[in-house]
Coordinates of C-alpha atoms in Angstrom, one line a residue:
M1 CA 19.1 -70.9 57.1
E2 CA 19.2 -67.4 55.5
G3 CA 15.9 -67.8 53.8
P4 CA 13.7 -67.9 57.0
W5 CA 15.6 -65.1 58.5
V6 CA 15.2 -62.9 55.6
H7 CA 11.6 -63.9 55.5
G8 CA 11.2 -62.8 59.1
V9 CA 12.7 -59.4 58.3
L10 CA 10.3 -58.8 55.5
L11 CA 7.4 -59.6 57.8
I12 CA 8.5 -57.0 60.3
F13 CA 8.9 -54.4 57.5
L14 CA 5.3 -55.1 56.2
L15 CA 3.6 -55.0 59.6
P16 CA 1.1 -52.1 59.6
C17 CA 1.0 -49.7 62.4
P18 CA -1.9 -49.9 64.8
V19 CA -5.1 -48.1 63.7
G20 CA -5.1 -44.4 64.8
S21 CA -1.3 -44.2 65.4
Q22 CA 0.6 -41.5 63.5
T23 CA 4.2 -40.6 63.3
S24 CA 3.5 -37.2 64.9
S25 CA 2.1 -39.1 68.1
I26 CA 5.5 -40.8 68.8
P27 CA 7.5 -38.9 71.5
D28 CA 10.5 -36.9 70.3
Q29 CA 9.8 -38.0 66.6
R30 CA 12.7 -40.5 66.6
W31 CA 13.4 -44.2 65.4
W32 CA 14.8 -46.7 67.7
T33 CA 17.8 -48.8 66.9
D34 CA 17.3 -51.1 69.9
P35 CA 14.1 -53.2 69.8
S36 CA 13.7 -53.0 73.6
E37 CA 13.3 -49.2 73.3
A38 CA 10.4 -49.5 70.8
P39 CA 6.9 -48.8 72.1
P40 CA 5.0 -51.7 73.5
Q41 CA 2.5 -52.0 70.7
H42 CA 5.4 -52.5 68.3
Q43 CA 7.0 -55.2 70.5
A44 CA 3.7 -57.1 70.8
A45 CA 3.3 -57.1 67.0
R46 CA 6.9 -58.2 66.5
A47 CA 7.1 -61.0 69.1
P48 CA 5.4 -63.8 67.0
Q49 CA 7.6 -63.1 64.1
E50 CA 10.7 -63.2 66.1
Q51 CA 9.7 -66.5 67.7
K52 CA 9.4 -68.1 64.3
A53 CA 12.7 -66.8 63.2
D54 CA 14.4 -68.1 66.4
D55 CA 13.0 -71.6 65.8
G56 CA 14.5 -71.7 62.4
R57 CA 17.9 -70.6 63.7
E58 CA 18.4 -73.1 66.4
G59 CA 22.0 -74.5 66.4
L60 CA 23.3 -71.5 64.5
P61 CA 25.3 -68.7 65.9
P62 CA 23.3 -65.7 66.9
Q63 CA 22.6 -63.2 64.1
P64 CA 22.2 -59.5 64.5
R65 CA 18.7 -58.3 64.6
C66 CA 17.3 -56.1 61.9
V67 CA 15.6 -53.0 63.1
R68 CA 14.2 -50.1 61.2
C69 CA 16.8 -47.4 60.6
C70 CA 15.1 -45.4 57.9
P71 CA 11.9 -43.5 58.3
P72 CA 9.0 -44.9 56.3
P73 CA 7.7 -43.0 53.3
E74 CA 6.0 -39.8 54.2
K75 CA 2.3 -40.3 54.9
R76 CA 0.0 -37.4 54.6
F77 CA -3.2 -37.4 56.6
Y78 CA -5.9 -35.1 55.3
P79 CA -8.9 -34.1 57.4
Q80 CA -12.0 -35.9 56.5
Y81 CA -14.2 -33.9 54.1
Q82 CA -17.6 -33.1 55.4
P83 CA -20.0 -31.7 52.8
M84 CA -21.9 -28.6 53.8
P85 CA -25.6 -28.4 53.1
Q86 CA -26.6 -25.9 50.4
I87 CA -29.9 -24.4 49.6
N88 CA -31.0 -23.8 46.0
M89 CA -32.4 -20.3 46.1
T90 CA -34.1 -20.7 42.7
I91 CA -36.5 -23.1 44.3
L92 CA -37.4 -20.8 47.2
K93 CA -37.7 -17.6 44.9
G94 CA -41.3 -16.4 44.6
E95 CA -43.0 -14.5 41.9
K96 CA -42.1 -10.9 41.2
G97 CA -44.0 -8.4 43.3
D98 CA -45.8 -5.2 42.2
R99 CA -43.8 -2.0 41.7
G100 CA -43.7 0.2 44.8
E101 CA -44.5 3.9 45.0
R102 CA -41.8 6.4 43.9
G103 CA -39.7 7.7 46.8
M104 CA -39.0 11.3 47.7
Q105 CA -36.4 13.1 45.6
G106 CA -33.0 13.2 47.2
K107 CA -30.9 16.3 47.8
F108 CA -29.1 17.8 44.9
G109 CA -25.4 17.2 44.8
K110 CA -22.7 19.8 44.6
T111 CA -22.3 21.6 41.3
G112 CA -19.6 20.1 39.2
V113 CA -16.8 21.9 37.5
A114 CA -17.7 23.7 34.3
G115 CA -16.6 21.8 31.2
S116 CA -14.6 23.1 28.4
R117 CA -16.2 25.1 25.7
G118 CA -17.3 23.0 22.8
H119 CA -16.4 23.5 19.2
A120 CA -18.2 26.2 17.2
G121 CA -21.0 25.0 15.1
P122 CA -21.4 25.6 11.4
K123 CA -22.5 29.1 10.3
G124 CA -26.2 29.4 9.8
Q125 CA -28.0 30.7 6.8
K126 CA -28.6 34.4 6.4
G127 CA -32.0 35.5 7.6
S128 CA -34.6 37.5 5.8
M129 CA -34.7 41.3 6.1
G130 CA -37.0 42.7 8.8
A131 CA -39.7 45.3 8.5
P132 CA -38.4 48.9 8.5
G133 CA -38.7 50.6 11.9
E134 CA -40.2 53.9 12.8
R135 CA -38.2 57.1 12.2
C136 CA -36.4 58.4 15.3
K137 CA -38.3 61.3 16.7
S138 CA -36.4 64.1 18.4
H139 CA -38.1 66.8 20.4
Y140 CA -36.7 70.3 20.8
A141 CA -37.9 73.5 22.4
A142 CA -35.9 76.6 23.1
F143 CA -36.2 80.4 23.2
S144 CA -34.2 83.4 24.4
V145 CA -35.6 87.0 24.3
G146 CA -34.5 90.4 25.6
R147 CA -35.8 93.9 26.3
K148 CA -34.1 97.2 25.4
K149 CA -36.5 99.6 26.9
P150 CA -36.9 100.4 30.7
L151 CA -40.2 99.7 32.4
H152 CA -42.0 101.3 35.4
S153 CA -44.8 99.5 37.1
N154 CA -48.3 101.0 37.2
D155 CA -51.0 100.5 39.8
Y156 CA -51.7 97.0 38.7
Y157 CA -49.7 93.8 37.8
Q158 CA -47.9 94.2 34.6
T159 CA -46.6 91.5 32.1
L160 CA -43.1 92.0 31.0
I161 CA -43.0 92.3 27.2
F162 CA -39.8 91.6 25.3
D163 CA -38.8 93.4 22.1
T164 CA -35.7 91.5 21.0
E165 CA -35.7 87.9 19.8
F166 CA -32.4 85.9 20.0
V167 CA -33.8 82.3 19.7
N168 CA -37.4 81.3 19.2
L169 CA -37.5 77.7 18.0
Y170 CA -40.8 76.8 16.3
D171 CA -42.2 80.2 17.6
H172 CA -43.2 78.7 20.9
F173 CA -42.6 82.1 22.6
N174 CA -45.2 84.7 21.6
M175 CA -43.5 88.1 21.4
F176 CA -46.9 90.0 21.5
T177 CA -48.2 88.4 24.7
G178 CA -44.7 87.9 26.3
K179 CA -45.5 84.2 27.2
F180 CA -44.0 80.9 26.4
Y181 CA -46.5 78.2 25.3
C182 CA -45.7 74.6 26.0
Y183 CA -46.3 72.3 23.0
I184 CA -44.0 69.5 24.0
P185 CA -44.5 68.2 27.6
G186 CA -41.3 67.6 29.6
I187 CA -38.9 69.3 32.0
Y188 CA -37.7 72.8 31.1
Y189 CA -35.1 75.2 32.4
F190 CA -35.9 78.9 32.7
S191 CA -33.5 81.9 33.5
L192 CA -34.4 85.6 34.1
N193 CA -31.8 88.4 34.2
V194 CA -32.6 92.1 34.9
H195 CA -30.9 95.4 35.8
T196 CA -32.2 97.4 38.7
W197 CA -32.9 101.1 38.8
N198 CA -31.3 103.6 41.2
Q199 CA -33.5 104.5 44.1
K200 CA -36.2 102.1 42.9
E201 CA -37.3 98.7 44.0
T202 CA -37.1 95.7 41.6
Y203 CA -39.8 93.0 42.3
L204 CA -40.7 90.4 39.6
H205 CA -42.1 86.8 39.5
I206 CA -41.7 84.0 37.0
M207 CA -45.2 82.7 36.5
R208 CA -46.7 79.4 35.5
N209 CA -50.2 79.9 34.2
G210 CA -51.6 82.1 36.9
A211 CA -49.4 81.2 39.8
E212 CA -46.1 82.6 41.0
V213 CA -43.3 80.2 41.0
V214 CA -40.1 82.1 42.0
I215 CA -39.3 85.7 42.8
L216 CA -36.6 88.1 41.7
Y217 CA -36.1 90.9 44.2
A218 CA -33.6 93.8 44.8
Q219 CA -33.9 96.4 47.5
V220 CA -33.7 100.1 46.9
S221 CA -30.1 101.2 46.5
D222 CA -28.1 104.1 45.3
R223 CA -26.4 101.8 42.8
S224 CA -27.9 99.7 40.1
I225 CA -27.0 96.1 39.9
M226 CA -27.6 93.0 37.8
Q227 CA -29.9 90.5 39.4
S228 CA -30.8 86.9 38.1
Q229 CA -33.1 84.0 38.9
S230 CA -33.5 80.5 37.4
V231 CA -35.8 77.5 37.9
M232 CA -36.6 74.1 36.3
L233 CA -40.3 73.3 35.8
E234 CA -42.1 70.2 34.6
L235 CA -44.7 71.4 32.1
K236 CA -47.7 69.8 30.5
E237 CA -49.0 70.6 27.1
Q238 CA -50.7 74.1 26.8
D239 CA -49.0 75.4 30.0
E240 CA -47.8 79.0 29.9
V241 CA -44.7 80.6 31.4
W242 CA -44.1 84.3 31.6
V243 CA -42.7 87.2 33.7
R244 CA -44.8 89.7 35.7
L245 CA -43.9 92.9 37.7
Y246 CA -45.3 92.7 41.2
K247 CA -47.4 95.6 42.5
G248 CA -45.8 97.0 45.6
E249 CA -46.0 100.1 47.8
R250 CA -42.9 101.6 46.2
E251 CA -42.2 102.3 42.6
N252 CA -41.1 99.1 40.8
A253 CA -38.9 99.3 37.7
V254 CA -36.3 97.6 35.6
F255 CA -33.6 99.4 33.7
S256 CA -32.4 99.1 30.1
D257 CA -31.5 101.2 27.1
E258 CA -31.6 101.1 23.4
Y259 CA -27.9 100.5 23.1
D260 CA -27.5 97.5 25.3
T261 CA -29.8 94.7 26.4
Y262 CA -30.0 94.5 30.2
I263 CA -33.1 92.3 30.5
T264 CA -33.2 88.7 29.1
F265 CA -35.5 85.7 29.5
S266 CA -34.6 82.2 28.3
G267 CA -35.8 78.6 28.5
H268 CA -35.3 75.2 26.8
L269 CA -36.5 71.6 27.0
I270 CA -34.3 69.3 29.1
K271 CA -36.2 66.0 28.9
Y272 CA -39.2 64.9 26.9
S273 CA -41.9 63.2 29.0
G274 CA -44.6 62.4 26.5
D275 CA -45.8 59.0 25.4
P276 CA -43.0 56.7 24.0

């Protein structure tokens, strides 16, 4: 009698679960030790098998029923795979279009940090000698003259003539005419110093060509004094500079003697202004 009973147990173990039922759908996720506590669908599937087993066990003492006490092997349920449609872009790609017009230039970015200095390159070959340059030209002009004799003015304008020559570079000052002739154009500095005469007026002009430039004047006094005047002039070539006594209402005179020089007239070139 053990054979049919065992056969009935094996049938219960191999019964499949109803379609669509899963272990996770059973409440409280537990296994029942009493067949009466099993779900109805399990009881309905097990009833025919138990009837056959009871028929074979008639006249025998009742046997304990076999129920499932161990969980079945783990079953994994995976979601059904659904393929997604894909489009082959190579089929839809058209022919290459024409090149568009060039866009406007964008704004310049910020200046980057200066890089490190590179290595020095190899020394080059020595160059050929150049053509010789022009000789440096230096221009000079200077004079300084004096007078040892006194002079009284007459009824007309009188040129002051000098009789002592201190410096007369290149003879630009003519001692016979008492005039300086400009041969080098530029800016010159001139200085005149005289000694007045007691009870006589001193009235002189530094002249450029035929025009008065500056005056040297001393009023009548009981004492004689030293009087001076200076000026800078921009001269052109062939200009003349000289000293003239002015014709006044009073007697005009300058004092000097043969022992000392009281009257001097000097000038020199400061800056050459000719063609480079």
